[in-house]
Amino acid sequence: MTVLANTAPPDTAADQPAFGNATGLVCRECGADYSLGAAYSCIECFGPLEVAYDLTGITREAITAGPQSLWRYAPLLPVAPYAGSEPNLHPGMTKLVRADNLADALGMTAPLWVKDDSGNPTHSFKDRVVAVAQSAARRLGLSTIACASTGNLANAVAAAAARAGMGSVVVIPANLEAGKVITTATYGGTLLAVRGNYDDVNRLCSELIGDPITQTWGFVNVNLRPYYAEGSKTLGYEVAEQLGWRTPGQVVIPVASGSLLTKVDKAWRELTSLGLIPEGDYRVFGAQADGCSPVARAFADGIDVIRPVKPDTIAKSLAIGNPADGPYALDAVRRTGGAVGSVSDPEIVSAIRLLARTEGIFAETAGGVTLATFQRLLESGQAARDSETVLLNTGDGLKTLDAVADVVGPTAVIDASVSQVHEALATP
Ligand SMILES: *Cc1c(COP(=O)(O)O)cnc(C)c1O
Ligand SMILES: [Zn+2]
């Protein structure tokens, strides 16, 4: 049994830099260099900042000897692991499930896998990005973690702060699913429900960053975004490691801000350039809901500019109308020969049910978007049935019960009598 300490041992390893192999921040657009800090946008050109590393001497053996969590990849992340245990939820190392029944249902001739990130501590992949941002916040001396959230991030921030004894301020659109609001409020901290959509929430948080009240706060997906975004790479590392240190032929990734998609691709390029996996061609596919599909739209129109939209879909975790990493997601998709598709709300619901009844995995709406988009891409011939594929299920259906509540229910409601069972089973 693994016992996780919930307080940080003193950071005694003075020879160990706080940020591990990370050397600074660099502008994605103009290449300007910055030191490691709570910064996210270039002073010269307003481009997004990314973490820069000096990565040498990283081996498969060192990784596999590490903990059964995303911290096994700490040498590839912008935080040096404490000598003991990080005071966080230790997400990651979720199951990669071989999905033969689903593959049959889709007419696949190559293996199909579901990377099931609903197995994380707060049941979505957001625990990964928060773990990394939270560690960065601690090293930067910030005592509160904050976020603008479409729901899952709210859960992850509130829970992680509780675990580490930090403060939390979570800002959400007021119309989120009850399953996400109630859980977040139960973890504690401050929860602000804004009358407006996610893009309003995000703008509010950007404005708050200059405000004196937020001096000791780190907004994980705003001013700590470079660190946060790196956490998504661990999903890519795990898929490669769990496949036996290689990439699949195709991967399908739900797109909100587009960050996860770009980071899975980055993870595989890093592992390749470090010689940890063989060079292999893979195609990256993006998945959106019709009711919020600015990236799919730009892909279909063959343009680089993302036109913002007003979201209207049951896939609320993906409802970002003005996706910050949309252009970079388009780059990754086009460079690898993939595509971005989108699907209707009824298709999302059907796909949630298909995944549940073929594989026993109950996905949230984002998982439905991913599978439904893959079905569409197979039908249109943009994705191939004879190429090994990984679908990312990024969240748990128990948080979005309303999506299916109206279309499923008991086979029959009966009295406790054997004859009524017979009757119920005889009814077609
Ligand atoms: C946030 C989220 C995503 C996508 O995240 P981005 O990195 O912003 O594209 C996907 N699935 C779920 C369930 C999420 O909560
Ligand atoms: Zn710049």
GROMACS .gro file of C-alpha atoms and ligand atoms in nm:
model
  444
    1MET     CA    1   0.000   0.000   0.000
    2THR     CA    2   0.122   0.347  -0.081
    3VAL     CA    3   0.091   0.601   0.194
    4LEU     CA    4   0.079   0.957   0.071
    5ALA     CA    5   0.199   1.225   0.306
    6ASN     CA    6  -0.035   1.522   0.303
    7THR     CA    7   0.214   1.778   0.415
    8ALA     CA    8   0.530   1.872   0.231
    9PRO     CA    9   0.857   1.771   0.385
   10PRO     CA   10   1.089   2.072   0.405
   11ASP     CA   11   1.253   2.125   0.068
   12THR     CA   12   1.598   2.028   0.194
   13ALA     CA   13   1.749   1.928  -0.138
   14ALA     CA   14   1.923   2.260  -0.186
   15ASP     CA   15   2.115   2.126  -0.485
   16GLN     CA   16   1.785   2.048  -0.657
   17PRO     CA   17   1.642   2.343  -0.848
   18ALA     CA   18   1.277   2.411  -0.764
   19PHE     CA   19   1.175   2.386  -1.128
   20GLY     CA   20   1.364   2.071  -1.219
   21ASN     CA   21   1.476   2.065  -1.581
   22ALA     CA   22   1.276   2.377  -1.673
   23THR     CA   23   1.505   2.666  -1.758
   24GLY     CA   24   1.266   2.951  -1.830
   25LEU     CA   25   0.961   3.064  -2.023
   26VAL     CA   26   0.973   3.134  -2.395
   27CYS     CA   27   0.727   3.309  -2.627
   28ARG     CA   28   0.570   3.070  -2.877
   29GLU     CA   29   0.544   3.343  -3.138
   30CYS     CA   30   0.862   3.553  -3.122
   31GLY     CA   31   1.092   3.337  -2.907
   32ALA     CA   32   1.155   3.604  -2.641
   33ASP     CA   33   1.295   3.453  -2.319
   34TYR     CA   34   1.161   3.510  -1.968
   35SER     CA   35   1.254   3.375  -1.628
   36LEU     CA   36   1.026   3.125  -1.454
   37GLY     CA   37   0.744   3.311  -1.283
   38ALA     CA   38   0.367   3.367  -1.283
   39ALA     CA   39   0.359   3.500  -1.640
   40TYR     CA   40   0.167   3.380  -1.943
   41SER     CA   41   0.190   3.633  -2.221
   42CYS     CA   42   0.479   3.794  -2.407
   43ILE     CA   43   0.546   4.161  -2.334
   44GLU     CA   44   0.681   4.208  -2.687
   45CYS     CA   45   0.406   4.048  -2.896
   46PHE     CA   46   0.133   3.916  -2.657
   47GLY     CA   47   0.208   3.559  -2.773
   48PRO     CA   48   0.155   3.276  -2.521
   49LEU     CA   49   0.453   3.172  -2.306
   50GLU     CA   50   0.569   2.812  -2.286
   51VAL     CA   51   0.808   2.634  -2.053
   52ALA     CA   52   1.159   2.578  -2.192
   53TYR     CA   53   1.371   2.283  -2.074
   54ASP     CA   54   1.714   2.138  -2.078
   55LEU     CA   55   1.624   1.772  -2.121
   56THR     CA   56   1.916   1.529  -2.118
   57GLY     CA   57   1.986   1.186  -1.973
   58ILE     CA   58   1.620   1.088  -1.930
   59THR     CA   59   1.571   0.711  -1.955
   60ARG     CA   60   1.274   0.473  -1.968
   61GLU     CA   61   1.422   0.295  -1.665
   62ALA     CA   62   1.422   0.611  -1.454
   63ILE     CA   63   1.060   0.680  -1.551
   64THR     CA   64   0.931   0.329  -1.484
   65ALA     CA   65   1.110   0.323  -1.146
   66GLY     CA   66   0.913   0.635  -1.048
   67PRO     CA   67   0.581   0.656  -0.862
   68GLN     CA   68   0.250   0.517  -0.998
   69SER     CA   69   0.129   0.868  -1.078
   70LEU     CA   70   0.210   1.146  -1.322
   71TRP     CA   71   0.510   1.233  -1.102
   72ARG     CA   72   0.701   0.952  -1.272
   73TYR     CA   73   0.737   1.207  -1.556
   74ALA     CA   74   0.866   1.486  -1.327
   75PRO     CA   75   1.195   1.515  -1.522
   76LEU     CA   76   0.979   1.622  -1.821
   77LEU     CA   77   0.771   1.869  -1.618
   78PRO     CA   78   0.842   2.219  -1.482
   79VAL     CA   79   0.862   2.108  -1.118
   80ALA     CA   80   1.127   1.913  -0.939
   81PRO     CA   81   0.966   1.643  -0.728
   82TYR     CA   82   1.015   1.686  -0.355
   83ALA     CA   83   1.246   1.429  -0.203
   84GLY     CA   84   0.938   1.298  -0.025
   85SER     CA   85   0.587   1.335  -0.154
   86GLU     CA   86   0.415   1.631  -0.317
   87PRO     CA   87   0.117   1.735  -0.104
   88ASN     CA   88  -0.131   1.681  -0.383
   89LEU     CA   89  -0.374   1.425  -0.517
   90HIS     CA   90  -0.119   1.224  -0.719
   91PRO     CA   91  -0.328   1.190  -1.036
   92GLY     CA   92  -0.235   0.996  -1.345
   93MET     CA   93  -0.151   0.639  -1.444
   94THR     CA   94  -0.513   0.587  -1.537
   95LYS     CA   95  -0.620   0.280  -1.730
   96LEU     CA   96  -0.567   0.230  -2.100
   97VAL     CA   97  -0.857  -0.003  -2.178
   98ARG     CA   98  -0.852  -0.231  -2.481
   99ALA     CA   99  -1.199  -0.177  -2.634
  100ASP     CA  100  -1.264  -0.485  -2.851
  101ASN     CA  101  -1.644  -0.473  -2.821
  102LEU     CA  102  -1.653  -0.111  -2.928
  103ALA     CA  103  -1.406  -0.186  -3.207
  104ASP     CA  104  -1.644  -0.456  -3.338
  105ALA     CA  105  -1.939  -0.219  -3.317
  106LEU     CA  106  -1.747   0.038  -3.523
  107GLY     CA  107  -1.619  -0.215  -3.777
  108MET     CA  108  -1.258  -0.153  -3.680
  109THR     CA  109  -0.999  -0.402  -3.802
  110ALA     CA  110  -0.718  -0.250  -3.594
  111PRO     CA  111  -0.701  -0.237  -3.213
  112LEU     CA  112  -0.901   0.033  -3.035
  113TRP     CA  113  -0.820   0.168  -2.690
  114VAL     CA  114  -0.990   0.404  -2.447
  115LYS     CA  115  -0.758   0.602  -2.221
  116ASP     CA  116  -0.994   0.642  -1.927
  117ASP     CA  117  -0.905   0.958  -1.739
  118SER     CA  118  -1.228   0.945  -1.542
  119GLY     CA  119  -1.013   0.735  -1.306
  120ASN     CA  120  -0.839   1.045  -1.171
  121PRO     CA  121  -0.904   1.167  -0.812
  122THR     CA  122  -1.178   1.414  -0.913
  123HIS     CA  123  -1.280   1.209  -1.215
  124SER     CA  124  -1.140   1.411  -1.503
  125PHE     CA  125  -0.808   1.480  -1.672
  126LYS     CA  126  -0.803   1.826  -1.507
  127ASP     CA  127  -0.635   1.674  -1.200
  128ARG     CA  128  -0.321   1.647  -1.414
  129VAL     CA  129  -0.295   2.013  -1.509
  130VAL     CA  130  -0.384   2.126  -1.158
  131ALA     CA  131  -0.118   1.906  -0.994
  132VAL     CA  132   0.155   2.069  -1.202
  133ALA     CA  133   0.020   2.424  -1.166
  134GLN     CA  134  -0.025   2.377  -0.792
  135SER     CA  135   0.336   2.267  -0.749
  136ALA     CA  136   0.449   2.569  -0.951
  137ALA     CA  137   0.231   2.794  -0.733
  138ARG     CA  138   0.394   2.661  -0.415
  139ARG     CA  139   0.742   2.717  -0.554
  140LEU     CA  140   0.644   3.071  -0.652
  141GLY     CA  141   0.528   3.135  -0.295
  142LEU     CA  142   0.156   3.166  -0.381
  143SER     CA  143  -0.084   3.049  -0.110
  144THR     CA  144  -0.412   3.031  -0.305
  145ILE     CA  145  -0.493   2.858  -0.632
  146ALA     CA  146  -0.769   3.001  -0.846
  147CYS     CA  147  -0.925   2.923  -1.184
  148ALA     CA  148  -1.180   3.009  -1.449
  149SER     CA  149  -1.359   2.679  -1.506
  150THR     CA  150  -1.607   2.501  -1.733
  151GLY     CA  151  -1.665   2.256  -1.444
  152ASN     CA  152  -1.405   1.985  -1.414
  153LEU     CA  153  -1.128   2.232  -1.338
  154ALA     CA  154  -1.341   2.366  -1.053
  155ASN     CA  155  -1.348   2.019  -0.894
  156ALA     CA  156  -0.977   1.965  -0.946
  157VAL     CA  157  -0.868   2.303  -0.802
  158ALA     CA  158  -1.094   2.288  -0.497
  159ALA     CA  159  -0.989   1.931  -0.414
  160ALA     CA  160  -0.619   1.991  -0.471
  161ALA     CA  161  -0.623   2.302  -0.252
  162ALA     CA  162  -0.801   2.110   0.024
  163ARG     CA  163  -0.542   1.835   0.011
  164ALA     CA  164  -0.248   2.077   0.026
  165GLY     CA  165  -0.397   2.310   0.284
  166MET     CA  166  -0.400   2.598   0.035
  167GLY     CA  167  -0.679   2.847  -0.032
  168SER     CA  168  -0.890   2.818  -0.348
  169VAL     CA  169  -1.101   3.059  -0.548
  170VAL     CA  170  -1.302   2.896  -0.824
  171VAL     CA  171  -1.496   3.101  -1.079
  172ILE     CA  172  -1.760   2.926  -1.293
  173PRO     CA  173  -2.053   3.013  -1.520
  174ALA     CA  174  -2.365   2.991  -1.301
  175ASN     CA  175  -2.543   2.745  -1.535
  176LEU     CA  176  -2.302   2.452  -1.487
  177GLU     CA  177  -2.417   2.095  -1.418
  178ALA     CA  178  -2.520   2.033  -1.055
  179GLY     CA  179  -2.276   1.741  -1.042
  180LYS     CA  180  -1.989   1.984  -1.083
  181VAL     CA  181  -2.117   2.270  -0.867
  182ILE     CA  182  -2.216   2.056  -0.567
  183THR     CA  183  -1.892   1.858  -0.564
  184THR     CA  184  -1.679   2.172  -0.589
  185ALA     CA  185  -1.867   2.341  -0.306
  186THR     CA  186  -1.822   2.029  -0.092
  187TYR     CA  187  -1.443   2.038  -0.130
  188GLY     CA  188  -1.462   2.387   0.019
  189GLY     CA  189  -1.288   2.713  -0.065
  190THR     CA  190  -1.450   3.008  -0.238
  191LEU     CA  191  -1.683   2.931  -0.530
  192LEU     CA  192  -1.807   3.223  -0.739
  193ALA     CA  193  -2.089   3.150  -0.986
  194VAL     CA  194  -2.099   3.420  -1.252
  195ARG     CA  195  -2.412   3.514  -1.446
  196GLY     CA  196  -2.252   3.471  -1.788
  197ASN     CA  197  -2.075   3.209  -2.000
  198TYR     CA  198  -1.720   3.072  -1.971
  199ASP     CA  199  -1.574   3.342  -2.190
  200ASP     CA  200  -1.717   3.605  -1.950
  201VAL     CA  201  -1.566   3.413  -1.657
  202ASN     CA  202  -1.229   3.396  -1.828
  203ARG     CA  203  -1.229   3.769  -1.903
  204LEU     CA  204  -1.317   3.846  -1.540
  205CYS     CA  205  -1.024   3.636  -1.417
  206SER     CA  206  -0.783   3.809  -1.657
  207GLU     CA  207  -0.901   4.145  -1.518
  208LEU     CA  208  -0.860   4.022  -1.159
  209ILE     CA  209  -0.494   3.940  -1.212
  210GLY     CA  210  -0.398   4.306  -1.178
  211ASP     CA  211  -0.613   4.351  -0.868
  212PRO     CA  212  -0.437   4.375  -0.527
  213ILE     CA  213  -0.674   4.116  -0.379
  214THR     CA  214  -0.521   3.847  -0.601
  215GLN     CA  215  -0.153   3.911  -0.515
  216THR     CA  216  -0.107   3.576  -0.344
  217TRP     CA  217  -0.326   3.387  -0.591
  218GLY     CA  218  -0.216   3.178  -0.884
  219PHE     CA  219  -0.485   3.136  -1.151
  220VAL     CA  220  -0.390   2.789  -1.273
  221ASN     CA  221  -0.522   2.839  -1.627
  222VAL     CA  222  -0.442   3.210  -1.660
  223ASN     CA  223  -0.115   3.337  -1.507
  224LEU     CA  224   0.010   2.985  -1.429
  225ARG     CA  225  -0.105   2.858  -1.769
  226PRO     CA  226   0.243   2.763  -1.899
  227TYR     CA  227   0.283   2.518  -1.604
  228TYR     CA  228  -0.080   2.403  -1.614
  229ALA     CA  229  -0.064   2.324  -1.984
  230GLU     CA  230   0.247   2.109  -1.938
  231GLY     CA  231   0.045   1.879  -1.710
  232SER     CA  232  -0.155   1.764  -2.013
  233LYS     CA  233   0.160   1.613  -2.163
  234THR     CA  234   0.140   1.337  -1.905
  235LEU     CA  235  -0.167   1.195  -2.077
  236GLY     CA  236   0.043   1.153  -2.392
  237TYR     CA  237   0.341   1.007  -2.203
  238GLU     CA  238   0.116   0.750  -2.034
  239VAL     CA  239  -0.049   0.637  -2.355
  240ALA     CA  240   0.294   0.584  -2.514
  241GLU     CA  241   0.431   0.401  -2.209
  242GLN     CA  242   0.118   0.185  -2.171
  243LEU     CA  243   0.132   0.084  -2.539
  244GLY     CA  244   0.486  -0.043  -2.475
  245TRP     CA  245   0.673   0.280  -2.557
  246ARG     CA  246   0.524   0.368  -2.894
  247THR     CA  247   0.248   0.584  -3.040
  248PRO     CA  248  -0.083   0.463  -3.189
  249GLY     CA  249  -0.174   0.536  -3.550
  250GLN     CA  250  -0.461   0.768  -3.455
  251VAL     CA  251  -0.569   0.956  -3.143
  252VAL     CA  252  -0.898   1.139  -3.091
  253ILE     CA  253  -0.893   1.429  -2.841
  254PRO     CA  254  -1.179   1.652  -2.718
  255VAL     CA  255  -1.109   2.021  -2.774
  256ALA     CA  256  -1.209   2.306  -2.542
  257SER     CA  257  -0.924   2.560  -2.534
  258GLY     CA  258  -0.720   2.321  -2.754
  259SER     CA  259  -0.442   2.288  -2.497
  260LEU     CA  260  -0.479   1.915  -2.430
  261LEU     CA  261  -0.461   1.835  -2.800
  262THR     CA  262  -0.142   2.034  -2.856
  263LYS     CA  263   0.021   1.883  -2.546
  264VAL     CA  264  -0.046   1.519  -2.635
  265ASP     CA  265   0.124   1.589  -2.967
  266LYS     CA  266   0.408   1.770  -2.787
  267ALA     CA  267   0.453   1.475  -2.548
  268TRP     CA  268   0.498   1.232  -2.837
  269ARG     CA  269   0.738   1.462  -3.020
  270GLU     CA  270   0.945   1.500  -2.701
  271LEU     CA  271   0.959   1.125  -2.635
  272THR     CA  272   1.063   1.072  -2.997
  273SER     CA  273   1.336   1.334  -2.990
  274LEU     CA  274   1.468   1.198  -2.658
  275GLY     CA  275   1.489   0.852  -2.818
  276LEU     CA  276   1.239   0.706  -2.567
  277ILE     CA  277   0.997   0.591  -2.841
  278PRO     CA  278   1.070   0.504  -3.203
  279GLU     CA  279   0.980   0.752  -3.473
  280GLY     CA  280   0.624   0.667  -3.579
  281ASP     CA  281   0.358   0.840  -3.784
  282TYR     CA  282   0.046   0.925  -3.590
  283ARG     CA  283  -0.256   1.134  -3.681
  284VAL     CA  284  -0.416   1.369  -3.429
  285PHE     CA  285  -0.794   1.423  -3.449
  286GLY     CA  286  -0.987   1.691  -3.261
  287ALA     CA  287  -1.347   1.656  -3.141
  288GLN     CA  288  -1.600   1.931  -3.069
  289ALA     CA  289  -1.974   1.971  -3.022
  290ASP     CA  290  -2.169   2.140  -3.304
  291GLY     CA  291  -2.291   2.391  -3.044
  292CYS     CA  292  -1.934   2.508  -2.982
  293SER     CA  293  -1.714   2.415  -3.277
  294PRO     CA  294  -1.493   2.712  -3.366
  295VAL     CA  295  -1.188   2.491  -3.425
  296ALA     CA  296  -1.379   2.235  -3.635
  297ARG     CA  297  -1.522   2.525  -3.836
  298ALA     CA  298  -1.179   2.674  -3.908
  299PHE     CA  299  -1.052   2.328  -4.005
  300ALA     CA  300  -1.343   2.274  -4.245
  301ASP     CA  301  -1.296   2.620  -4.395
  302GLY     CA  302  -0.923   2.564  -4.437
  303ILE     CA  303  -0.832   2.881  -4.249
  304ASP     CA  304  -0.596   2.959  -3.957
  305VAL     CA  305  -0.814   3.217  -3.784
  306ILE     CA  306  -1.058   3.093  -3.521
  307ARG     CA  307  -1.386   3.284  -3.526
  308PRO     CA  308  -1.526   3.300  -3.169
  309VAL     CA  309  -1.876   3.156  -3.113
  310LYS     CA  310  -2.139   3.170  -2.839
  311PRO     CA  311  -2.156   2.815  -2.699
  312ASP     CA  312  -2.483   2.623  -2.684
  313THR     CA  313  -2.429   2.252  -2.618
  314ILE     CA  314  -2.476   1.986  -2.351
  315ALA     CA  315  -2.097   1.936  -2.361
  316LYS     CA  316  -2.036   2.217  -2.114
  317SER     CA  317  -1.683   2.108  -2.025
  318LEU     CA  318  -1.589   2.186  -2.387
  319ALA     CA  319  -1.790   2.508  -2.415
  320ILE     CA  320  -1.511   2.758  -2.480
  321GLY     CA  321  -1.622   2.988  -2.759
  322ASN     CA  322  -1.286   3.163  -2.798
  323PRO     CA  323  -1.023   2.888  -2.761
  324ALA     CA  324  -0.678   3.025  -2.672
  325ASP     CA  325  -0.486   2.732  -2.821
  326GLY     CA  326  -0.717   2.680  -3.118
  327PRO     CA  327  -0.462   2.789  -3.383
  328TYR     CA  328  -0.194   2.562  -3.234
  329ALA     CA  329  -0.440   2.272  -3.221
  330LEU     CA  330  -0.512   2.330  -3.592
  331ASP     CA  331  -0.137   2.324  -3.662
  332ALA     CA  332  -0.093   1.987  -3.487
  333VAL     CA  333  -0.392   1.835  -3.663
  334ARG     CA  334  -0.284   1.956  -4.007
  335ARG     CA  335   0.083   1.867  -3.958
  336THR     CA  336  -0.006   1.506  -3.866
  337GLY     CA  337  -0.270   1.458  -4.136
  338GLY     CA  338  -0.563   1.444  -3.892
  339ALA     CA  339  -0.891   1.638  -3.885
  340VAL     CA  340  -1.123   1.821  -3.647
  341GLY     CA  341  -1.487   1.714  -3.650
  342SER     CA  342  -1.799   1.810  -3.461
  343VAL     CA  343  -2.122   1.636  -3.360
  344SER     CA  344  -2.475   1.720  -3.249
  345ASP     CA  345  -2.606   1.685  -2.894
  346PRO     CA  346  -2.817   1.375  -2.983
  347GLU     CA  347  -2.507   1.213  -3.135
  348ILE     CA  348  -2.318   1.287  -2.811
  349VAL     CA  349  -2.588   1.114  -2.607
  350SER     CA  350  -2.590   0.810  -2.840
  351ALA     CA  351  -2.214   0.779  -2.814
  352ILE     CA  352  -2.220   0.798  -2.432
  353ARG     CA  353  -2.467   0.507  -2.439
  354LEU     CA  354  -2.266   0.310  -2.697
  355LEU     CA  355  -1.944   0.335  -2.492
  356ALA     CA  356  -2.127   0.240  -2.174
  357ARG     CA  357  -2.300  -0.066  -2.320
  358THR     CA  358  -2.002  -0.196  -2.516
  359GLU     CA  359  -1.723  -0.134  -2.265
  360GLY     CA  360  -1.880  -0.052  -1.929
  361ILE     CA  361  -1.729   0.298  -1.933
  362PHE     CA  362  -1.967   0.580  -1.842
  363ALA     CA  363  -1.822   0.894  -1.998
  364GLU     CA  364  -1.924   1.250  -1.945
  365THR     CA  365  -2.047   1.453  -2.241
  366ALA     CA  366  -1.689   1.528  -2.353
  367GLY     CA  367  -1.627   1.153  -2.389
  368GLY     CA  368  -1.946   1.130  -2.593
  369VAL     CA  369  -1.816   1.408  -2.817
  370THR     CA  370  -1.491   1.216  -2.871
  371LEU     CA  371  -1.652   0.885  -2.963
  372ALA     CA  372  -1.929   1.042  -3.176
  373THR     CA  373  -1.672   1.248  -3.366
  374PHE     CA  374  -1.463   0.938  -3.427
  375GLN     CA  375  -1.773   0.763  -3.568
  376ARG     CA  376  -1.831   1.057  -3.802
  377LEU     CA  377  -1.467   1.064  -3.911
  378LEU     CA  378  -1.478   0.690  -3.985
  379GLU     CA  379  -1.792   0.734  -4.194
  380SER     CA  380  -1.642   1.021  -4.392
  381GLY     CA  381  -1.319   0.828  -4.443
  382GLN     CA  382  -1.112   1.097  -4.270
  383ALA     CA  383  -1.014   0.843  -4.002
  384ALA     CA  384  -0.923   0.481  -4.082
  385ARG     CA  385  -1.073   0.158  -3.948
  386ASP     CA  386  -0.744  -0.026  -4.003
  387SER     CA  387  -0.530   0.208  -3.793
  388GLU     CA  388  -0.473   0.145  -3.421
  389THR     CA  389  -0.663   0.417  -3.236
  390VAL     CA  390  -0.673   0.568  -2.888
  391LEU     CA  391  -0.984   0.762  -2.777
  392LEU     CA  392  -0.937   0.991  -2.477
  393ASN     CA  393  -1.220   0.975  -2.226
  394THR     CA  394  -1.148   1.282  -2.021
  395GLY     CA  395  -1.432   1.281  -1.768
  396ASP     CA  396  -1.692   1.083  -1.573
  397GLY     CA  397  -2.059   1.050  -1.673
  398LEU     CA  398  -2.174   1.074  -1.311
  399LYS     CA  399  -2.105   1.449  -1.333
  400THR     CA  400  -2.331   1.497  -1.635
  401LEU     CA  401  -2.626   1.269  -1.559
  402ASP     CA  402  -2.874   1.514  -1.710
  403ALA     CA  403  -2.736   1.439  -2.055
  404VAL     CA  404  -2.884   1.089  -2.048
  405ALA     CA  405  -3.150   1.119  -1.776
  406ASP     CA  406  -3.436   1.163  -2.025
  407VAL     CA  407  -3.344   0.877  -2.257
  408VAL     CA  408  -3.267   0.590  -2.019
  409GLY     CA  409  -3.448   0.436  -1.725
  410PRO     CA  410  -3.559   0.109  -1.572
  411THR     CA  411  -3.665  -0.172  -1.807
  412ALA     CA  412  -3.985  -0.195  -1.603
  413VAL     CA  413  -4.121  -0.079  -1.271
  414ILE     CA  414  -4.277  -0.379  -1.098
  415ASP     CA  415  -4.404  -0.516  -0.769
  416ALA     CA  416  -4.180  -0.764  -0.590
  417SER     CA  417  -4.341  -1.066  -0.757
  418VAL     CA  418  -4.197  -1.340  -0.978
  419SER     CA  419  -4.487  -1.321  -1.221
  420GLN     CA  420  -4.424  -0.952  -1.280
  421VAL     CA  421  -4.057  -1.033  -1.356
  422HIS     CA  422  -4.181  -1.287  -1.613
  423GLU     CA  423  -4.414  -1.029  -1.757
  424ALA     CA  424  -4.143  -0.763  -1.771
  425LEU     CA  425  -3.898  -0.994  -1.945
  426ALA     CA  426  -4.162  -1.111  -2.193
  427THR     CA  427  -4.245  -0.759  -2.301
  428PRO     CA  428  -4.042  -0.682  -2.612
  429LIG     C1  429  -1.113   2.083  -1.999
  429LIG     C2  430  -1.159   1.958  -2.062
  429LIG     C3  431  -1.117   1.916  -2.191
  429LIG     C4  432  -1.032   1.995  -2.289
  429LIG     O1  433  -0.943   2.081  -2.241
  429LIG     P1  434  -0.859   2.187  -2.325
  429LIG     O2  435  -0.718   2.155  -2.286
  429LIG     O3  436  -0.902   2.320  -2.275
  429LIG     O4  437  -0.884   2.169  -2.472
  429LIG     C5  438  -1.159   1.793  -2.235
  429LIG     N1  439  -1.240   1.715  -2.163
  429LIG     C6  440  -1.284   1.750  -2.042
  429LIG     C7  441  -1.376   1.659  -1.969
  429LIG     C8  442  -1.245   1.872  -1.986
  429LIG     O5  443  -1.290   1.905  -1.866
  430ZN      ZN  444   0.656   3.724  -2.819
   0.00000   0.00000   0.00000
